[in-house]
mmCIF file of C-alpha atoms in Angstrom:
data_model
loop_
_atom_site.group_PDB
_atom_site.id
_atom_site.type_symbol
_atom_site.label_atom_id
_atom_site.label_comp_id
_atom_site.label_asym_id
_atom_site.label_seq_id
_atom_site.Cartn_x
_atom_site.Cartn_y
_atom_site.Cartn_z
ATOM 1 C CA MET A 27 -18.481 -47.646 66.732
ATOM 2 C CA SER A 28 -16.761 -51.057 64.867
ATOM 3 C CA ASP A 29 -14.912 -53.503 66.258
ATOM 4 C CA SER A 30 -11.651 -51.974 64.594
ATOM 5 C CA ILE A 31 -9.931 -49.668 62.744
ATOM 6 C CA LYS A 32 -7.899 -49.836 59.360
ATOM 7 C CA ARG A 33 -4.392 -49.119 60.375
ATOM 8 C CA ARG A 34 -3.621 -46.467 57.267
ATOM 9 C CA GLU A 35 -7.151 -44.566 58.212
ATOM 10 C CA VAL A 36 -6.391 -44.643 61.800
ATOM 11 C CA ILE A 37 -2.566 -43.075 61.064
ATOM 12 C CA ALA A 38 -3.696 -40.476 58.360
ATOM 13 C CA ALA A 39 -6.216 -38.947 60.209
ATOM 14 C CA ALA A 40 -3.243 -38.209 63.393
ATOM 15 C CA THR A 41 -1.187 -37.482 60.583
ATOM 16 C CA GLN A 42 -3.359 -34.515 59.386
ATOM 17 C CA ARG A 43 -4.694 -33.328 62.999
ATOM 18 C CA LEU A 44 -0.560 -33.532 64.141
ATOM 19 C CA ARG A 45 0.250 -31.318 60.692
ATOM 20 C CA GLU A 46 -2.641 -29.112 61.153
ATOM 21 C CA GLY A 47 -1.407 -28.370 65.153
ATOM 22 C CA GLY A 48 2.238 -27.367 63.772
ATOM 23 C CA VAL A 49 4.056 -30.666 64.494
ATOM 24 C CA ALA A 50 7.085 -30.794 62.310
ATOM 25 C CA SER A 51 7.012 -34.628 61.948
ATOM 26 C CA PRO A 52 3.789 -35.436 61.989
ATOM 27 C CA GLU A 53 4.311 -38.639 60.346
ATOM 28 C CA TYR A 54 7.015 -40.067 62.529
ATOM 29 C CA ASP A 55 4.971 -39.367 65.618
ATOM 30 C CA ALA A 56 1.889 -40.507 64.273
ATOM 31 C CA ALA A 57 3.394 -43.702 63.941
ATOM 32 C CA GLU A 58 5.634 -43.275 67.169
ATOM 33 C CA LEU A 59 2.501 -42.864 69.054
ATOM 34 C CA LEU A 60 0.578 -45.978 67.563
ATOM 35 C CA ALA A 61 2.961 -48.081 67.620
ATOM 36 C CA HIS A 62 3.558 -46.749 71.843
ATOM 37 C CA VAL A 63 -0.084 -47.786 72.057
ATOM 38 C CA LEU A 64 -0.343 -51.238 71.114
ATOM 39 C CA GLY A 65 3.041 -52.368 72.616
ATOM 40 C CA THR A 66 5.078 -52.688 69.398
ATOM 41 C CA GLY A 67 7.993 -51.176 67.535
ATOM 42 C CA ARG A 68 6.961 -48.313 64.956
ATOM 43 C CA ALA A 69 8.493 -51.045 61.974
ATOM 44 C CA GLN A 70 5.999 -53.198 63.549
ATOM 45 C CA LEU A 71 3.596 -51.441 62.245
ATOM 46 C CA VAL A 72 3.308 -52.845 58.613
ATOM 47 C CA LEU A 73 2.298 -56.292 59.981
ATOM 48 C CA VAL A 74 -0.904 -54.535 62.023
ATOM 49 C CA ASP A 75 -3.857 -54.272 59.452
ATOM 50 C CA GLU A 76 -6.189 -53.763 62.498
ATOM 51 C CA VAL A 77 -6.450 -51.614 65.041
ATOM 52 C CA ALA A 78 -9.102 -52.309 68.202
ATOM 53 C CA ALA A 79 -11.375 -49.773 68.913
ATOM 54 C CA ASP A 80 -10.144 -49.400 72.458
ATOM 55 C CA ARG A 81 -6.880 -48.633 71.564
ATOM 56 C CA ALA A 82 -7.740 -46.229 68.574
ATOM 57 C CA ASP A 83 -9.356 -44.457 71.187
ATOM 58 C CA ALA A 84 -6.601 -44.132 73.275
ATOM 59 C CA PHE A 85 -4.071 -43.458 70.176
ATOM 60 C CA GLU A 86 -6.477 -40.645 69.323
ATOM 61 C CA GLN A 87 -6.350 -39.332 73.136
ATOM 62 C CA LEU A 88 -2.162 -38.948 73.226
ATOM 63 C CA VAL A 89 -2.447 -37.350 69.115
ATOM 64 C CA ALA A 90 -4.541 -34.476 71.008
ATOM 65 C CA ARG A 91 -2.125 -34.170 73.402
ATOM 66 C CA ARG A 92 0.906 -34.077 70.641
ATOM 67 C CA ALA A 93 -1.342 -31.458 68.429
ATOM 68 C CA ALA A 94 -1.478 -28.967 71.519
ATOM 69 C CA ARG A 95 2.718 -29.348 71.083
ATOM 70 C CA GLU A 96 2.879 -31.617 74.286
ATOM 71 C CA PRO A 97 6.343 -33.693 73.681
ATOM 72 C CA LEU A 98 6.210 -36.437 72.072
ATOM 73 C CA GLN A 99 8.602 -38.167 74.458
ATOM 74 C CA HIS A 100 6.305 -37.075 77.675
ATOM 75 C CA LEU A 101 3.132 -39.003 76.225
ATOM 76 C CA THR A 102 5.221 -41.685 74.920
ATOM 77 C CA GLY A 103 7.795 -41.683 78.165
ATOM 78 C CA VAL A 104 10.930 -42.791 76.138
ATOM 79 C CA ALA A 105 13.728 -40.903 74.631
ATOM 80 C CA HIS A 106 16.476 -42.413 72.655
ATOM 81 C CA PHE A 107 19.540 -41.158 72.897
ATOM 82 C CA ARG A 108 22.208 -42.517 70.443
ATOM 83 C CA HIS A 109 22.634 -46.572 71.603
ATOM 84 C CA VAL A 110 20.981 -45.366 75.176
ATOM 85 C CA GLU A 111 16.958 -45.804 75.990
ATOM 86 C CA LEU A 112 16.155 -42.757 78.733
ATOM 87 C CA ALA A 113 13.318 -42.231 81.243
ATOM 88 C CA VAL A 114 11.961 -38.562 80.894
ATOM 89 C CA GLY A 115 8.728 -36.882 81.310
ATOM 90 C CA PRO A 116 7.548 -33.423 83.185
ATOM 91 C CA GLY A 117 10.503 -31.396 85.117
ATOM 92 C CA VAL A 118 13.270 -32.908 83.150
ATOM 93 C CA PHE A 119 14.908 -31.680 79.315
ATOM 94 C CA VAL A 120 14.098 -34.245 76.619
ATOM 95 C CA PRO A 121 17.308 -34.962 75.049
ATOM 96 C CA ARG A 122 17.853 -33.774 71.519
ATOM 97 C CA PRO A 123 19.249 -35.576 68.531
ATOM 98 C CA GLU A 124 21.392 -32.886 67.376
ATOM 99 C CA THR A 125 23.102 -33.310 71.158
ATOM 100 C CA GLU A 126 24.648 -36.829 70.076
ATOM 101 C CA LEU A 127 27.061 -35.357 67.754
ATOM 102 C CA LEU A 128 28.532 -33.369 71.005
ATOM 103 C CA ALA A 129 28.127 -36.884 73.231
ATOM 104 C CA GLY A 130 30.248 -38.645 70.333
ATOM 105 C CA TRP A 131 33.216 -35.862 70.130
ATOM 106 C CA ALA A 132 33.305 -36.686 74.096
ATOM 107 C CA ILE A 133 33.143 -40.355 73.224
ATOM 108 C CA GLU A 134 36.225 -40.316 70.854
ATOM 109 C CA ALA A 135 37.857 -37.944 73.305
ATOM 110 C CA LEU A 136 38.010 -40.825 76.067
ATOM 111 C CA ARG A 137 39.314 -43.070 73.626
ATOM 112 C CA GLN A 138 42.090 -41.290 72.621
ATOM 113 C CA ALA A 139 42.785 -40.445 76.405
ATOM 114 C CA GLN A 140 42.873 -44.305 77.069
ATOM 115 C CA GLY A 141 45.849 -44.209 74.917
ATOM 116 C CA PRO A 142 47.547 -47.524 72.723
ATOM 117 C CA GLY A 143 45.203 -50.834 72.532
ATOM 118 C CA SER A 144 42.039 -48.577 73.230
ATOM 119 C CA VAL A 145 38.940 -48.742 71.115
ATOM 120 C CA PRO A 146 39.663 -47.151 67.551
ATOM 121 C CA ALA A 147 39.276 -43.829 67.135
ATOM 122 C CA GLY A 148 36.566 -42.414 64.327
ATOM 123 C CA PRO A 149 35.847 -39.098 62.428
ATOM 124 C CA GLY A 150 35.972 -36.322 64.677
ATOM 125 C CA SER A 151 38.985 -37.846 67.294
ATOM 126 C CA VAL A 152 40.990 -35.276 69.664
ATOM 127 C CA PRO A 153 44.621 -36.095 68.747
ATOM 128 C CA ALA A 154 46.217 -36.351 72.054
ATOM 129 C CA GLY A 155 47.809 -33.126 72.996
ATOM 130 C CA PRO A 156 51.683 -33.140 73.832
ATOM 131 C CA ASP A 157 50.993 -32.479 77.484
ATOM 132 C CA ALA A 158 48.092 -35.019 77.998
ATOM 133 C CA GLU A 159 49.396 -38.575 78.981
ATOM 134 C CA PRO A 160 47.727 -42.027 78.408
ATOM 135 C CA VAL A 161 45.262 -43.286 81.419
ATOM 136 C CA GLU A 162 43.785 -46.626 81.817
ATOM 137 C CA ALA A 163 40.692 -45.253 83.074
ATOM 138 C CA PRO A 164 40.002 -41.707 81.627
ATOM 139 C CA VAL A 165 37.765 -38.979 83.407
ATOM 140 C CA VAL A 166 34.789 -37.662 82.018
ATOM 141 C CA VAL A 167 32.660 -34.889 83.950
ATOM 142 C CA ASP A 168 29.199 -34.200 82.402
ATOM 143 C CA LEU A 169 28.012 -31.279 83.724
ATOM 144 C CA CYS A 170 24.073 -29.944 83.597
ATOM 145 C CA THR A 171 23.263 -34.062 82.618
ATOM 146 C CA GLY A 172 19.313 -33.493 82.523
ATOM 147 C CA SER A 173 18.407 -36.749 82.260
ATOM 148 C CA GLY A 174 21.598 -38.049 82.379
ATOM 149 C CA ALA A 175 21.521 -38.742 78.455
ATOM 150 C CA ILE A 176 25.234 -37.542 77.700
ATOM 151 C CA ALA A 177 26.693 -39.605 80.769
ATOM 152 C CA LYS A 178 24.777 -43.079 80.171
ATOM 153 C CA ALA A 179 25.637 -42.842 76.211
ATOM 154 C CA ILE A 180 29.286 -42.386 76.786
ATOM 155 C CA LYS A 181 29.132 -44.910 79.701
ATOM 156 C CA ASP A 182 27.589 -47.276 77.360
ATOM 157 C CA GLU A 183 29.947 -46.718 74.556
ATOM 158 C CA VAL A 184 33.221 -46.742 77.022
ATOM 159 C CA PRO A 185 32.735 -48.874 79.581
ATOM 160 C CA ALA A 186 36.226 -48.263 81.046
ATOM 161 C CA ALA A 187 35.770 -44.944 81.627
ATOM 162 C CA SER A 188 35.338 -43.221 84.960
ATOM 163 C CA VAL A 189 32.126 -41.231 84.374
ATOM 164 C CA HIS A 190 30.839 -38.282 86.333
ATOM 165 C CA ALA A 191 27.766 -36.424 86.845
ATOM 166 C CA VAL A 192 25.804 -33.552 88.016
ATOM 167 C CA GLU A 193 22.404 -31.665 87.745
ATOM 168 C CA LEU A 194 21.240 -28.641 89.623
ATOM 169 C CA SER A 195 17.243 -28.875 89.193
ATOM 170 C CA GLU A 196 15.511 -30.606 91.782
ATOM 171 C CA ASP A 197 12.979 -31.986 89.347
ATOM 172 C CA ALA A 198 15.405 -33.444 86.996
ATOM 173 C CA TYR A 199 17.749 -35.363 89.396
ATOM 174 C CA PRO A 200 14.875 -38.271 90.108
ATOM 175 C CA TRP A 201 15.209 -38.549 86.111
ATOM 176 C CA ALA A 202 18.610 -39.081 86.152
ATOM 177 C CA GLU A 203 18.989 -40.825 88.789
ATOM 178 C CA ARG A 204 16.788 -43.088 87.710
ATOM 179 C CA ASN A 205 18.263 -43.167 83.939
ATOM 180 C CA LEU A 206 21.412 -44.027 85.670
ATOM 181 C CA ALA A 207 20.830 -46.541 87.936
ATOM 182 C CA GLY A 208 23.455 -49.221 88.025
ATOM 183 C CA ALA A 209 25.551 -48.128 85.804
ATOM 184 C CA GLY A 210 28.268 -47.421 87.614
ATOM 185 C CA ILE A 211 28.407 -43.453 87.028
ATOM 186 C CA ASP A 212 29.296 -40.834 89.726
ATOM 187 C CA LEU A 213 26.154 -38.811 89.492
ATOM 188 C CA ARG A 214 25.580 -36.163 92.167
ATOM 189 C CA GLN A 215 23.199 -33.213 92.512
ATOM 190 C CA GLY A 216 24.588 -29.592 92.939
ATOM 191 C CA ASP A 217 25.908 -26.518 90.823
ATOM 192 C CA MET A 218 28.162 -26.634 87.958
ATOM 193 C CA ALA A 219 30.024 -24.257 89.154
ATOM 194 C CA THR A 220 31.188 -25.775 92.548
ATOM 195 C CA ALA A 221 30.661 -29.477 91.398
ATOM 196 C CA PHE A 222 33.441 -31.866 92.076
ATOM 197 C CA THR A 223 36.361 -30.027 93.627
ATOM 198 C CA ASP A 224 37.525 -33.176 94.677
ATOM 199 C CA LEU A 225 38.327 -34.368 91.284
ATOM 200 C CA ASP A 226 40.283 -31.055 90.183
ATOM 201 C CA GLY A 227 42.780 -31.204 87.687
ATOM 202 C CA ALA A 228 42.403 -35.168 87.529
ATOM 203 C CA VAL A 229 39.946 -35.216 84.188
ATOM 204 C CA ASP A 230 40.118 -35.631 80.561
ATOM 205 C CA VAL A 231 36.802 -34.704 79.348
ATOM 206 C CA VAL A 232 34.814 -32.275 80.472
ATOM 207 C CA VAL A 233 31.085 -32.366 78.720
ATOM 208 C CA CYS A 234 28.310 -30.093 78.815
ATOM 209 C CA ASN A 235 24.634 -29.160 77.752
ATOM 210 C CA PRO A 236 23.972 -25.839 79.375
ATOM 211 C CA PRO A 237 21.196 -23.450 78.992
ATOM 212 C CA TYR A 238 22.320 -21.141 76.241
ATOM 213 C CA ILE A 239 18.670 -19.484 74.909
ATOM 214 C CA PRO A 240 18.986 -15.643 75.229
ATOM 215 C CA LEU A 241 15.944 -14.730 77.187
ATOM 216 C CA GLU A 242 15.101 -11.769 74.866
ATOM 217 C CA ALA A 243 14.109 -14.924 72.957
ATOM 218 C CA TRP A 244 11.653 -16.581 74.362
ATOM 219 C CA GLU A 245 9.236 -16.064 71.796
ATOM 220 C CA SER A 246 11.185 -17.918 69.600
ATOM 221 C CA VAL A 247 11.573 -20.850 70.999
ATOM 222 C CA ALA A 248 9.327 -23.849 69.864
ATOM 223 C CA ALA A 249 5.598 -24.467 71.963
ATOM 224 C CA GLU A 250 7.329 -27.822 73.467
ATOM 225 C CA ALA A 251 10.195 -26.637 74.947
ATOM 226 C CA ARG A 252 9.259 -23.311 76.265
ATOM 227 C CA ASP A 253 5.930 -24.521 77.348
ATOM 228 C CA HIS A 254 7.516 -28.203 78.711
ATOM 229 C CA ASP A 255 10.755 -28.459 79.149
ATOM 230 C CA PRO A 256 12.146 -26.550 82.513
ATOM 231 C CA HIS A 257 13.126 -23.099 81.617
ATOM 232 C CA LEU A 258 16.706 -23.775 84.008
ATOM 233 C CA ALA A 259 17.438 -25.948 81.073
ATOM 234 C CA LEU A 260 16.727 -23.415 78.653
ATOM 235 C CA PHE A 261 17.603 -20.171 79.470
ATOM 236 C CA SER A 262 20.860 -18.316 80.240
ATOM 237 C CA GLY A 263 20.759 -15.177 80.977
ATOM 238 C CA GLN A 264 19.728 -11.807 78.364
ATOM 239 C CA ASP A 265 22.816 -12.861 76.094
ATOM 240 C CA GLY A 266 22.362 -16.660 76.761
ATOM 241 C CA LEU A 267 26.001 -17.313 77.360
ATOM 242 C CA ASP A 268 26.015 -17.128 81.492
ATOM 243 C CA ALA A 269 26.197 -20.813 82.050
ATOM 244 C CA ILE A 270 28.883 -20.871 79.326
ATOM 245 C CA ARG A 271 31.159 -18.207 80.878
ATOM 246 C CA VAL A 272 30.567 -20.399 84.470
ATOM 247 C CA LEU A 273 31.276 -23.668 82.582
ATOM 248 C CA GLU A 274 35.268 -22.049 81.073
ATOM 249 C CA ARG A 275 36.212 -21.487 84.536
ATOM 250 C CA ARG A 276 35.114 -24.812 86.098
ATOM 251 C CA ALA A 277 36.436 -26.773 82.960
ATOM 252 C CA ALA A 278 39.406 -25.123 83.354
ATOM 253 C CA GLN A 279 39.631 -26.117 86.916
ATOM 254 C CA LEU A 280 38.785 -29.603 86.663
ATOM 255 C CA LEU A 281 40.744 -30.358 83.722
ATOM 256 C CA ARG A 282 44.188 -31.463 83.251
ATOM 257 C CA LEU A 283 47.002 -29.898 81.098
ATOM 258 C CA GLY A 284 46.378 -30.972 77.909
ATOM 259 C CA GLY A 285 42.268 -32.179 78.417
ATOM 260 C CA VAL A 286 39.864 -30.721 76.659
ATOM 261 C CA VAL A 287 36.455 -29.577 77.173
ATOM 262 C CA GLY A 288 33.120 -30.119 74.825
ATOM 263 C CA PHE A 289 30.068 -27.527 75.052
ATOM 264 C CA GLU A 290 26.578 -27.317 72.836
ATOM 265 C CA HIS A 291 25.237 -23.833 72.631
ATOM 266 C CA ALA A 292 22.671 -22.137 70.342
ATOM 267 C CA ASP A 293 23.215 -21.894 66.117
ATOM 268 C CA GLU A 294 23.423 -18.036 66.522
ATOM 269 C CA GLN A 295 26.549 -18.068 69.095
ATOM 270 C CA GLY A 296 29.175 -19.747 66.531
ATOM 271 C CA GLU A 297 31.221 -16.823 66.852
ATOM 272 C CA LEU A 298 30.330 -15.592 70.617
ATOM 273 C CA ALA A 299 30.533 -18.926 72.217
ATOM 274 C CA PRO A 300 34.054 -19.630 70.933
ATOM 275 C CA ALA A 301 35.068 -16.296 72.000
ATOM 276 C CA ILE A 302 34.382 -16.652 75.597
ATOM 277 C CA PHE A 303 37.259 -19.576 75.617
ATOM 278 C CA SER A 304 39.745 -17.677 73.567
ATOM 279 C CA ALA A 305 39.643 -14.642 75.232
ATOM 280 C CA THR A 306 40.890 -15.813 78.213
ATOM 281 C CA GLY A 307 44.188 -17.323 77.335
ATOM 282 C CA ARG A 308 43.921 -20.499 78.860
ATOM 283 C CA TRP A 309 42.470 -22.625 75.790
ATOM 284 C CA THR A 310 44.270 -23.870 72.631
ATOM 285 C CA ASP A 311 42.047 -25.562 69.871
ATOM 286 C CA VAL A 312 39.234 -23.522 70.061
ATOM 287 C CA ARG A 313 36.984 -25.199 67.521
ATOM 288 C CA ASP A 314 33.529 -25.021 66.749
ATOM 289 C CA HIS A 315 31.642 -27.411 65.262
ATOM 290 C CA GLN A 316 28.454 -27.807 63.094
ATOM 291 C CA ASP A 317 25.392 -30.181 63.107
ATOM 292 C CA LEU A 318 24.045 -32.731 60.367
ATOM 293 C CA ALA A 319 22.073 -29.812 59.125
ATOM 294 C CA GLY A 320 25.304 -27.361 58.772
ATOM 295 C CA ARG A 321 24.765 -24.968 61.540
ATOM 296 C CA PRO A 322 26.839 -24.315 64.738
ATOM 297 C CA ARG A 323 26.202 -26.504 67.559
ATOM 298 C CA PHE A 324 28.845 -27.069 69.573
ATOM 299 C CA VAL A 325 32.655 -26.196 70.679
ATOM 300 C CA THR A 326 35.656 -27.964 71.724
ATOM 301 C CA ALA A 327 38.424 -26.644 73.649
ATOM 302 C CA ARG A 328 41.889 -28.169 74.866
ATOM 303 C CA LEU A 329 43.430 -26.540 78.463
ATOM 304 C CA ALA A 330 47.032 -25.194 77.377
ATOM 305 C CA ARG A 331 47.689 -23.538 80.770
#
């Protein structure tokens, strides 16, 4: 083998192999993996003409694993979420880009809760409810935090917020602990159904990306998730709504009057998920939101009583 190989040839061959393996974004993933192997950023790859043989060999090994549908983030060890970087790997759910919209909603809701003089709210902000009083340090609870993605993004963009997060999984918790270390976030290990009883009635925003895939949908789940994400973070009963039912009850206990909750759901649950909240009579402003692809993605609601 020669001492080096043309970057374009290396990328082209990898892209083809990933495409044949059924990877949804072969060009992007090939570039990310090569940048990772070279210790640079994807945008800087245009400055690379030749790839040394040993780096090309290491790259080919990662490409083979990705073609076998091992998650890209497991191979690089990093996931990007809004403006923060997270360490991820086996045992923890890899945060998805669509969840950034839910995190953005929570961030705007917290800015609104800070009241006058806080950072101006952007599109999709939550108007203060008639019973909500402005507070200096708004309180947010992130249930089912997983890697800590939502909690870390919130603290990054609303530093004044009092951020609390909980994770049940013994495998995922160390990842959250690593990602949230030194961020000033109250992280606990436990069940969302009973977490933070010391905050009951004092929370401004509850946010959650719960498990929501029906057990019967096993075969339709992408290989990257089905074979590598923890099943505790994916599946939630026969209809996929068990965790959301628990969330409705717990959020009603945690929130102050006029506080808000937001949670993600499957795109097939655009009517079923909001209905769980509407049916109890405890909530107003129950609304479903679409993701950037126009699919139902997350629900928000305000505690009325």
